[in-house]
mmCIF file of C-alpha atoms and ligand atoms in Angstrom:
data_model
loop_
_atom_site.group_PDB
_atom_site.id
_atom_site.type_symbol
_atom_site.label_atom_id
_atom_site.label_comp_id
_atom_site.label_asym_id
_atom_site.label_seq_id
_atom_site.Cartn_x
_atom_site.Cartn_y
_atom_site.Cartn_z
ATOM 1 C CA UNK W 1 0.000 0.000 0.000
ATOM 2 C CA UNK W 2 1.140 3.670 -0.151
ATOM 3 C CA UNK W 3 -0.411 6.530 1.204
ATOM 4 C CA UNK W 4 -0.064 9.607 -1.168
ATOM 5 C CA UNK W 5 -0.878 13.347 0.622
ATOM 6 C CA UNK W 6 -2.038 15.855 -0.883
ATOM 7 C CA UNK W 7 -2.175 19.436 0.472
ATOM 8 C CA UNK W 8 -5.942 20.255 -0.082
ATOM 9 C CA UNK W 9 -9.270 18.415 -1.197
ATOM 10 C CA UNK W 10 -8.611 20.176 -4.788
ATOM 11 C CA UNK W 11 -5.528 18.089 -5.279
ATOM 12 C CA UNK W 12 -6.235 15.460 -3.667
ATOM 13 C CA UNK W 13 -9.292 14.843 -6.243
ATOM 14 C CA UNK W 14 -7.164 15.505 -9.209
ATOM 15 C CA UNK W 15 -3.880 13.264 -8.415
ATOM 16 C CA UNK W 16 -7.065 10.600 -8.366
ATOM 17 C CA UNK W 17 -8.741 11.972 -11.786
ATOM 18 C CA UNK W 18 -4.986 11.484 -13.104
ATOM 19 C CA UNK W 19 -4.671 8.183 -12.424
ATOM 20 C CA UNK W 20 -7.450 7.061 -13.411
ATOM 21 C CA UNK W 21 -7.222 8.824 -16.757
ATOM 22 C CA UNK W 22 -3.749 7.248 -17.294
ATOM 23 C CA UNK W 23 -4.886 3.662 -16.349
ATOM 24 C CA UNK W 24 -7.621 4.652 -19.511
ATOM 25 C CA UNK W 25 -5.257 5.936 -21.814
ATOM 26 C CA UNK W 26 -2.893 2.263 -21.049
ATOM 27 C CA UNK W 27 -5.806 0.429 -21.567
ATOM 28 C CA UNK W 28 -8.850 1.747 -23.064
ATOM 29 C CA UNK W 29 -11.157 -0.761 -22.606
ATOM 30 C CA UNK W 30 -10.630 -0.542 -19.132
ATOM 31 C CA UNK W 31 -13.210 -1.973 -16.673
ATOM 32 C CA UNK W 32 -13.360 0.098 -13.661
ATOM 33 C CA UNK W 33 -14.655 -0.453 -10.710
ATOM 34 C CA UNK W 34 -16.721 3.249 -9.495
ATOM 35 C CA UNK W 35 -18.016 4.996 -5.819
ATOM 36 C CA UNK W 36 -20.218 7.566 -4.827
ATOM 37 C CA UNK W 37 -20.398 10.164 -2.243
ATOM 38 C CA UNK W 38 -19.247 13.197 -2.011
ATOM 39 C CA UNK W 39 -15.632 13.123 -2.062
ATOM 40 C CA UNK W 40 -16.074 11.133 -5.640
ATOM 41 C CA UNK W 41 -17.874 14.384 -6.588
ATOM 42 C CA UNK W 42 -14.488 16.200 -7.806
ATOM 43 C CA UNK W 43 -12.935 13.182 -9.159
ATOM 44 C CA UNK W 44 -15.999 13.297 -11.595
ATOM 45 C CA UNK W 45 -15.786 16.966 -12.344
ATOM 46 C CA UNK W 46 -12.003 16.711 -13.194
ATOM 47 C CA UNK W 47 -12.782 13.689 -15.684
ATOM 48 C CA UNK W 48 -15.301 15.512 -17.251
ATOM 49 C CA UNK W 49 -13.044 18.356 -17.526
ATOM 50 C CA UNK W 50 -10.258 16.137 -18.408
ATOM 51 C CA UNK W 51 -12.977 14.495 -21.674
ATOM 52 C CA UNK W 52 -13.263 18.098 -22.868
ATOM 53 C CA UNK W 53 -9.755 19.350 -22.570
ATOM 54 C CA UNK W 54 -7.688 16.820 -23.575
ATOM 55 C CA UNK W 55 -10.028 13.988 -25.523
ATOM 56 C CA UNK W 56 -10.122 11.263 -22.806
ATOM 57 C CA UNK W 57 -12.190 8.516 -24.357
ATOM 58 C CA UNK W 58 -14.671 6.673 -22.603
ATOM 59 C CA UNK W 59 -16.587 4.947 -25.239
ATOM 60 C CA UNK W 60 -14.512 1.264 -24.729
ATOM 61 C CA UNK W 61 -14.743 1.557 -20.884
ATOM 62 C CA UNK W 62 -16.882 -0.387 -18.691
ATOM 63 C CA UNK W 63 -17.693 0.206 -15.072
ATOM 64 C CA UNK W 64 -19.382 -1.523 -12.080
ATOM 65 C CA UNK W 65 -20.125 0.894 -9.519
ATOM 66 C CA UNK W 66 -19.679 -0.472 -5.513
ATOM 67 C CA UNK W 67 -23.399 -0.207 -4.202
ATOM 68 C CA UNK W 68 -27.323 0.608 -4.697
ATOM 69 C CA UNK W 69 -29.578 1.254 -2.194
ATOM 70 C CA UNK W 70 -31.935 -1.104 -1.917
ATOM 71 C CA UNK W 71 -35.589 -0.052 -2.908
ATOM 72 C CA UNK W 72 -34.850 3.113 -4.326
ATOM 73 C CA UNK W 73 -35.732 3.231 -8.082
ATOM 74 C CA UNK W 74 -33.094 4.492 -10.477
ATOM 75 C CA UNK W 75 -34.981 7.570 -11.680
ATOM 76 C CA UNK W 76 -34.862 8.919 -8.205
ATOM 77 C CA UNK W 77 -32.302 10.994 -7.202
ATOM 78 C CA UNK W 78 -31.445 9.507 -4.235
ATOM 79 C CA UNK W 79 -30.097 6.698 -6.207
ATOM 80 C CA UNK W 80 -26.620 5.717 -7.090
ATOM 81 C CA UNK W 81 -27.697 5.039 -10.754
ATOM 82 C CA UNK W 82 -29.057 8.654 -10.859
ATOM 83 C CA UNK W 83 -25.869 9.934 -8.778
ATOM 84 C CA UNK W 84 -23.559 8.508 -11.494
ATOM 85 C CA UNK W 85 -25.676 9.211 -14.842
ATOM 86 C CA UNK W 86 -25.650 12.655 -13.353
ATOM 87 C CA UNK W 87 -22.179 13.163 -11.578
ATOM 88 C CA UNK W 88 -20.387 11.310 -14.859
ATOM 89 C CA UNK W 89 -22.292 9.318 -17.646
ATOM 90 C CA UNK W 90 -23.778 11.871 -18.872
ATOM 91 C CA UNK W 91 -20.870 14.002 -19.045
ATOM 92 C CA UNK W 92 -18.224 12.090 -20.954
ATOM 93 C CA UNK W 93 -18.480 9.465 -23.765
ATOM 94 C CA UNK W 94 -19.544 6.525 -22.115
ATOM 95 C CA UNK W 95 -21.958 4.069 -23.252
ATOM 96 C CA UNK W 96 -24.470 3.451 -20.922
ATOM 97 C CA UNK W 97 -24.588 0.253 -21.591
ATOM 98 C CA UNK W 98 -21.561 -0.538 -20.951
ATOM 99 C CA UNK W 99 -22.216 0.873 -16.905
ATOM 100 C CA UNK W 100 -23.624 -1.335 -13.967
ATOM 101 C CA UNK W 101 -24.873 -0.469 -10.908
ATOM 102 C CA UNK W 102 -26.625 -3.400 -8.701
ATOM 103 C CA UNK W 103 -30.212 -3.386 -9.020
ATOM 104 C CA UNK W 104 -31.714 -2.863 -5.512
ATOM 105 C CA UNK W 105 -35.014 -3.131 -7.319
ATOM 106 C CA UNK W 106 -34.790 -6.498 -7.557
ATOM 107 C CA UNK W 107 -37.463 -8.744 -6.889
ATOM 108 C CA UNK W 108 -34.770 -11.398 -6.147
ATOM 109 C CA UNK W 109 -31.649 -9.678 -4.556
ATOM 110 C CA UNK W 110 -29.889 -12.712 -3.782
ATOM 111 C CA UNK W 111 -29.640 -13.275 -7.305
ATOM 112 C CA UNK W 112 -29.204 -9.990 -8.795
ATOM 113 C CA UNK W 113 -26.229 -10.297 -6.475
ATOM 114 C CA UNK W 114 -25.225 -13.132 -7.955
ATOM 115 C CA UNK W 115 -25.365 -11.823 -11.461
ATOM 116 C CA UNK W 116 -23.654 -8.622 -10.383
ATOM 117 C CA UNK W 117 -20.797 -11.059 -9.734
ATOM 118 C CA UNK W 118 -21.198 -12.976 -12.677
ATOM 119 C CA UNK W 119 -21.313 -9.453 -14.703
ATOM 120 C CA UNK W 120 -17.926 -8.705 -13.564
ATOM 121 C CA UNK W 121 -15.961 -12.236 -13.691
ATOM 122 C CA UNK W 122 -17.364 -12.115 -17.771
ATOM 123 C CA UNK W 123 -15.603 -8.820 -18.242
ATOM 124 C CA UNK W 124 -12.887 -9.915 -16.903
ATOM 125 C CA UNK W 125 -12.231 -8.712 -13.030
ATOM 126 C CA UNK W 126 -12.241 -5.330 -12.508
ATOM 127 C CA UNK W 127 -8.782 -3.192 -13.674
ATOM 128 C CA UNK W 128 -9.195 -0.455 -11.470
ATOM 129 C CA UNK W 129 -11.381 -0.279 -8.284
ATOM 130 C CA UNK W 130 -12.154 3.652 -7.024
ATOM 131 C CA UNK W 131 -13.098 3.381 -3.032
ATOM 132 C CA UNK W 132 -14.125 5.866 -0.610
ATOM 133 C CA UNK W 133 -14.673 4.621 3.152
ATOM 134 C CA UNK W 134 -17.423 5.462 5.075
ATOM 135 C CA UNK W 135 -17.557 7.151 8.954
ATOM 136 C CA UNK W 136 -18.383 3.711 10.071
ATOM 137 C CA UNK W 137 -14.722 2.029 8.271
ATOM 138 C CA UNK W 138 -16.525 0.796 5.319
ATOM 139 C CA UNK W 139 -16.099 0.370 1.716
ATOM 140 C CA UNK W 140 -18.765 0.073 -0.479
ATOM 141 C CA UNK W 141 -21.484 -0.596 2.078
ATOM 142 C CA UNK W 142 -19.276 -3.464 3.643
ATOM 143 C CA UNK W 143 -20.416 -2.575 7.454
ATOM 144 C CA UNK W 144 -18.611 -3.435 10.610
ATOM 145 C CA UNK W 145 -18.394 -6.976 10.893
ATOM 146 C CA UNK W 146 -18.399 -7.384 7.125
ATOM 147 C CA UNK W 147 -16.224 -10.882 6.002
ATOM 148 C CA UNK W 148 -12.772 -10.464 4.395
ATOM 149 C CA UNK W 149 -14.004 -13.109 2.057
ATOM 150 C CA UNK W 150 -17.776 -11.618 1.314
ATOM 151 C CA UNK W 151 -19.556 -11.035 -2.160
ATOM 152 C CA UNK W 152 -22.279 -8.939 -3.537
ATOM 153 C CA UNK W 153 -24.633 -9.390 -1.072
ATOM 154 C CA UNK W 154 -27.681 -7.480 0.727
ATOM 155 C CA UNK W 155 -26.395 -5.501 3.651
ATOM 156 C CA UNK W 156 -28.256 -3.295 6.680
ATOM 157 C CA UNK W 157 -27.015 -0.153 7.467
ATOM 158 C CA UNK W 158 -25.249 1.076 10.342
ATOM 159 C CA UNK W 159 -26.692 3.858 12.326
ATOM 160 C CA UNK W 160 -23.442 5.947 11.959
ATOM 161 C CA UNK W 161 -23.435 5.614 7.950
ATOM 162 C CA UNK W 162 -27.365 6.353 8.036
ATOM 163 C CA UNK W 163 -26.114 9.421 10.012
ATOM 164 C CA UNK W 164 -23.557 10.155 7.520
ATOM 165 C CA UNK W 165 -25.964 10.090 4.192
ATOM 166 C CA UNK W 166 -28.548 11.790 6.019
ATOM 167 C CA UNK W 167 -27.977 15.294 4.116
ATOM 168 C CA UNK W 168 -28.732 13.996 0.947
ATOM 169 C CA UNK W 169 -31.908 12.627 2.179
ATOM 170 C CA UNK W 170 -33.201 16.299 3.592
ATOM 171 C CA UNK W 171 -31.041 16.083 6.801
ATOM 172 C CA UNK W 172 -33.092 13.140 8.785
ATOM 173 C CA UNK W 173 -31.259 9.683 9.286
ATOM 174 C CA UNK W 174 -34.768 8.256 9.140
ATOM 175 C CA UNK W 175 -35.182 8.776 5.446
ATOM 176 C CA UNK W 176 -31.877 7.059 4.559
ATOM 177 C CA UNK W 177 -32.462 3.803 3.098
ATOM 178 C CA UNK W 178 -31.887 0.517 5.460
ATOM 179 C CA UNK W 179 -30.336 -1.965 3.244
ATOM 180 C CA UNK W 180 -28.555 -1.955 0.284
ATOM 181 C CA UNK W 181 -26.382 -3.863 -2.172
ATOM 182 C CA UNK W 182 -22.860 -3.777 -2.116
ATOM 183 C CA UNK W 183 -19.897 -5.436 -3.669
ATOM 184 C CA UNK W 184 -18.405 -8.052 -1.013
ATOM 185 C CA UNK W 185 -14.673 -7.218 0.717
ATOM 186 C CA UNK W 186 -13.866 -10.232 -1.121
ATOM 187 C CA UNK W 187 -15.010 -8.912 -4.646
ATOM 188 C CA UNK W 188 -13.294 -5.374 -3.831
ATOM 189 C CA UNK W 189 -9.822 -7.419 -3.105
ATOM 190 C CA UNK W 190 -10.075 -9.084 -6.365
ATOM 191 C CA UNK W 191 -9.567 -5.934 -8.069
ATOM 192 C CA UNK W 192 -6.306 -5.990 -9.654
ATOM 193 C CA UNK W 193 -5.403 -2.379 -8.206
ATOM 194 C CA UNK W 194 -7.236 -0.118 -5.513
ATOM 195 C CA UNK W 195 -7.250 3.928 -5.122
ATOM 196 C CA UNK W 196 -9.394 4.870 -2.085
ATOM 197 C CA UNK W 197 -9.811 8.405 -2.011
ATOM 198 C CA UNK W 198 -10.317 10.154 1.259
ATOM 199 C CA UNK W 199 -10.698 13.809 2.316
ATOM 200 C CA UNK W 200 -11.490 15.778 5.665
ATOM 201 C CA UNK W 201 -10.393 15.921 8.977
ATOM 202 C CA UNK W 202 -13.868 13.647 9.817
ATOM 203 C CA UNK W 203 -12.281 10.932 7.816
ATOM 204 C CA UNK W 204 -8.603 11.606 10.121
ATOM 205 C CA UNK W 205 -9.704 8.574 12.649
ATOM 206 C CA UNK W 206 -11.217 6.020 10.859
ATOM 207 C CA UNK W 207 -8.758 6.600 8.121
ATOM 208 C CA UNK W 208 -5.885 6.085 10.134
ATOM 209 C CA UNK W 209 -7.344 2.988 11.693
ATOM 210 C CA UNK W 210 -8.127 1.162 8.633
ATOM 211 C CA UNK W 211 -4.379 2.067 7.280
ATOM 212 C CA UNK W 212 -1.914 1.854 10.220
ATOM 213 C CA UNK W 213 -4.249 -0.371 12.349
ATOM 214 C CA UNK W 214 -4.669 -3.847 12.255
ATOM 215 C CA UNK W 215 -7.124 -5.535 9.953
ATOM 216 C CA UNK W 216 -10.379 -6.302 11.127
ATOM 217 C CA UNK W 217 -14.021 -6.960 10.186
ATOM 218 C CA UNK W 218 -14.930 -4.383 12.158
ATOM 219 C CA UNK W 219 -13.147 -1.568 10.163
ATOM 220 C CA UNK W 220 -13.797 -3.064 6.473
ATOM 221 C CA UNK W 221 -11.588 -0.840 4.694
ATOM 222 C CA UNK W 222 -8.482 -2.011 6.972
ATOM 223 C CA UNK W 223 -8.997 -5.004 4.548
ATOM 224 C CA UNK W 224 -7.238 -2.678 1.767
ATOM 225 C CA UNK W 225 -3.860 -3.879 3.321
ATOM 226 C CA UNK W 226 -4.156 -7.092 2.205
ATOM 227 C CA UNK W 227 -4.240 -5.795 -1.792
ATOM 228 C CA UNK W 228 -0.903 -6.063 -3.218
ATOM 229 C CA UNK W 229 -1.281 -2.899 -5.247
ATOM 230 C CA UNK W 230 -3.161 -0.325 -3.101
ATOM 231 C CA UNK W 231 -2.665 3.186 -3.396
ATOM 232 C CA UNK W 232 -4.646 5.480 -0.767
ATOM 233 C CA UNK W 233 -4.878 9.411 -1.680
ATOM 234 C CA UNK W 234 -5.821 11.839 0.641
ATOM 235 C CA UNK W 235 -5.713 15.394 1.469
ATOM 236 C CA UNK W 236 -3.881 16.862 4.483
ATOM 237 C CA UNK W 237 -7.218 17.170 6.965
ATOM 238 C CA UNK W 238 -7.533 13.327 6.332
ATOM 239 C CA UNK W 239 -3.936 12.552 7.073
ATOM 240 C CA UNK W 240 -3.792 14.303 10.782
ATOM 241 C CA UNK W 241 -3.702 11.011 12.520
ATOM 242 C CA UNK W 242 -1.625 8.936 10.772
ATOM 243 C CA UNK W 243 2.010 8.515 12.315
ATOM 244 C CA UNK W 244 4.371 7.691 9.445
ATOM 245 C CA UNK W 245 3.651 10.672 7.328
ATOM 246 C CA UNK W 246 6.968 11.453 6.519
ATOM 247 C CA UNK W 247 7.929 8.514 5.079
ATOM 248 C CA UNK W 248 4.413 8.571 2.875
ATOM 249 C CA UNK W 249 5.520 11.809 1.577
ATOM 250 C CA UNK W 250 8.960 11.187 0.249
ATOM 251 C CA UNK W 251 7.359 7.693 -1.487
ATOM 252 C CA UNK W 252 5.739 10.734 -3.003
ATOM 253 C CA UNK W 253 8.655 12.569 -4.448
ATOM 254 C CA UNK W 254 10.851 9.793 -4.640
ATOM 255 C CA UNK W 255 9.573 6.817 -5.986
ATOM 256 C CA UNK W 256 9.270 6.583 -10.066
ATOM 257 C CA UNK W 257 5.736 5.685 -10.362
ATOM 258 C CA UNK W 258 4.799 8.702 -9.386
ATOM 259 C CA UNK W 259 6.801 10.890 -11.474
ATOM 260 C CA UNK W 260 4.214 11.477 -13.936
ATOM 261 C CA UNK W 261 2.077 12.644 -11.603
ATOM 262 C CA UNK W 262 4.314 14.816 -9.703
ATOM 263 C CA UNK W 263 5.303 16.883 -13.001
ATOM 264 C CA UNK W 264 1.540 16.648 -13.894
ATOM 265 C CA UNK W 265 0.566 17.575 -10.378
ATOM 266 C CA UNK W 266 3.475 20.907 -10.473
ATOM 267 C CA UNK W 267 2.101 21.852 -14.110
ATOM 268 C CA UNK W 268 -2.052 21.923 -13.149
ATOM 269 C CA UNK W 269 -1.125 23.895 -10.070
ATOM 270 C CA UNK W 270 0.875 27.139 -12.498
ATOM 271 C CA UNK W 271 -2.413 27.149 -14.823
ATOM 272 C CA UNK W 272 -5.458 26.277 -12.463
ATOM 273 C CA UNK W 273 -8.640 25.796 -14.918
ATOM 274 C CA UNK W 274 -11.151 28.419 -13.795
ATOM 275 C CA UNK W 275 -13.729 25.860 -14.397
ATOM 276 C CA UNK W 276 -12.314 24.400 -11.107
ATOM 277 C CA UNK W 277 -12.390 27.748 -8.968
ATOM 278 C CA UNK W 278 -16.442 27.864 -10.152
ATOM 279 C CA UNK W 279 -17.433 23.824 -8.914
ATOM 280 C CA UNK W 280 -15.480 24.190 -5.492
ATOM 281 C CA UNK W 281 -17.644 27.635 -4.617
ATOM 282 C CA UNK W 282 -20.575 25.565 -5.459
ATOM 283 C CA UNK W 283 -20.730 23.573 -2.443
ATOM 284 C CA UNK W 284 -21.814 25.426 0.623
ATOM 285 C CA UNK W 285 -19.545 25.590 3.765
ATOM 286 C CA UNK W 286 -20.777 22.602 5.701
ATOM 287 C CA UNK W 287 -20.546 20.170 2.532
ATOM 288 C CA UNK W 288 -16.784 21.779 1.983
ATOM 289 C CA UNK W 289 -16.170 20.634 5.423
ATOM 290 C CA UNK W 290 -17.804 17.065 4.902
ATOM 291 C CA UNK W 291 -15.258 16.907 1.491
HETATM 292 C C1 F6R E 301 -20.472 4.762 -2.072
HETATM 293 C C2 F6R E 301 -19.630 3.971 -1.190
HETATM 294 C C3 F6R E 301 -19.249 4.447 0.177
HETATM 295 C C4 F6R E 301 -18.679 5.864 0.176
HETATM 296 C C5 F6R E 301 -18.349 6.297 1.612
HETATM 297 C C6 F6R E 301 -17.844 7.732 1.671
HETATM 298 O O1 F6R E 301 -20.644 4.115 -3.310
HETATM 299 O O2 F6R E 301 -19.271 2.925 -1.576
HETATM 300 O O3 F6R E 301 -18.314 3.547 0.711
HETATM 301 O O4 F6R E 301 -17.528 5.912 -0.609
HETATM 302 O O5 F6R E 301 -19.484 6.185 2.412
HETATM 303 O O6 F6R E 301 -18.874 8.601 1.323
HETATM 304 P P1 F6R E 301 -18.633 10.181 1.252
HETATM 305 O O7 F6R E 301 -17.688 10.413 0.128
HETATM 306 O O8 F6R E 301 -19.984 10.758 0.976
HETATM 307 O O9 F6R E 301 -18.058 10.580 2.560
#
């Protein structure tokens, strides 16, 4: 694993846009593997910018996003199909056919589960698997005590995540869905490469935990350390707990890999796209903070 930080939320989301982009341009018919939530919000705005600026082609890739809520149809907003026709598909040259979010409309979940899985092994695994992780230490909706080994399965909700959605569903924890449908810790390790993305000082704990802790059920994302290519990203709020942050940064500057994206990095920060100044002054203060 390597931790990469990055001074703000801005860059943070970019150095993530990057990568992706470059795994694309390697391999366009890339399947990768997608999240939602607000941190994933930027990351979508700088590949949208990134398909209009400089080409990026979509049209060969094919994705399989983490997680639906279960019950909620896809034309509703609350949904993670409507989250990513809106935060993405519908912004770069993707076919929509070639996206797939589990169906928590399903009138058999158990094997809409199964067929999620199936979906996947036919294309081939996933490439590239984009994670956030949740209050409560998940990824995907892989709550506490979620098995190393588990699949696409049905899954309740923990209070603190219910807490943690509750401002896209009008503020109230009540209206956030119970259950949804989530990718197993098992199907997430399978991934041939992870990026989890975190950003905030309310991610600082849990992030730390799941990284420099030991692994455990209880903290899902801790599971990440068991991925032999695992790259974590996250912005300097996120990174106030962790204790080796020294040696984290000079992976940073040091190591080849990254080289790319350090030049890249240096050259986006002398010519910032005003496009960029306009989408971060478009989320009020308290979402800024939750970023
Ligand atoms: C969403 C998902 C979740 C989120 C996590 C962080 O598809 O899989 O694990 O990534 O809950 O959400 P935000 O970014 O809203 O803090």
């Amino acid at each position: 694993m390597e931790v990469i930080i990055q001074p703000n939320v801005e860059q943070a989301a970019e150095l993530t846009a990057r990568l992706i982009a470059a795994r694309l341009r390697a391999k366009p018919d890339l399947v990768l593997g997608l999240a939602t939530g607000r941190t994933m919000e930027r990351v979508y705005d700088r590949l949208a910018d990134t398909q209009r600026s400089e080409g990026l082609d979509f049209s060969r890739c094919r994705t399989f996003n983490l997680d639906e809520y279960i019950a909620i149809p896809p034309e509703d907003e609350h949904s993670y199909r409507y989250y990513m026709n809106h935060h993405l598909f519908s912004r770069v040259n993707i076919d929509l056919a070639n996206t797939h979010v589990p169906d928590g409309m399903a009138a058999d979940l158990r094997a809409e589960a199964a067929h999620y899985e199936q979906l996947i092994s036919e294309a081939g695994g996933i490439d590239l698997q984009l994670l956030g992780i949740g209050e409560a230490g998940h990824i995907g909706f892989n709550e506490p005590l979620s098995a190393i080994r588990s699949r696409t399965r049905e899954k309740a909700l923990t209070p603190v995540t219910r807490q943690q959605n509750a401002s896209m569903f009008g503020g109230d924890p009540d209206n956030v869905p119970k259950r949804a449908l989530t990718m197993g810790v098992g199907t997430i390790l399978d991934s041939r490469e992870l990026v989890l993305l975190a950003t905030g000082a309310a991610k600082a704990s849990i992030l730390a935990k799941a990284v420099e802790g030991p692994i455990t059920a209880m903290i899902s994302a801790s599971a990440i350390q068991l991925h032999p290519s695992c790259k974590v990203i996250i912005d300097s709020e996120a990174a106030r707990e962790l204790k080796e942050r020294d040696y984290y940064d000079w992976i940073f500057q040091n190591e080849p890999e990254w080289q790319e994206f350090r030049a890249s990095m240096i050259a986006s920060l002398a010519s910032p796209n005003p496009a960029r100044v306009t989408i971060a002054k478009q989320h009020s203060p308290q979402q800024n903070r939750n970023l």
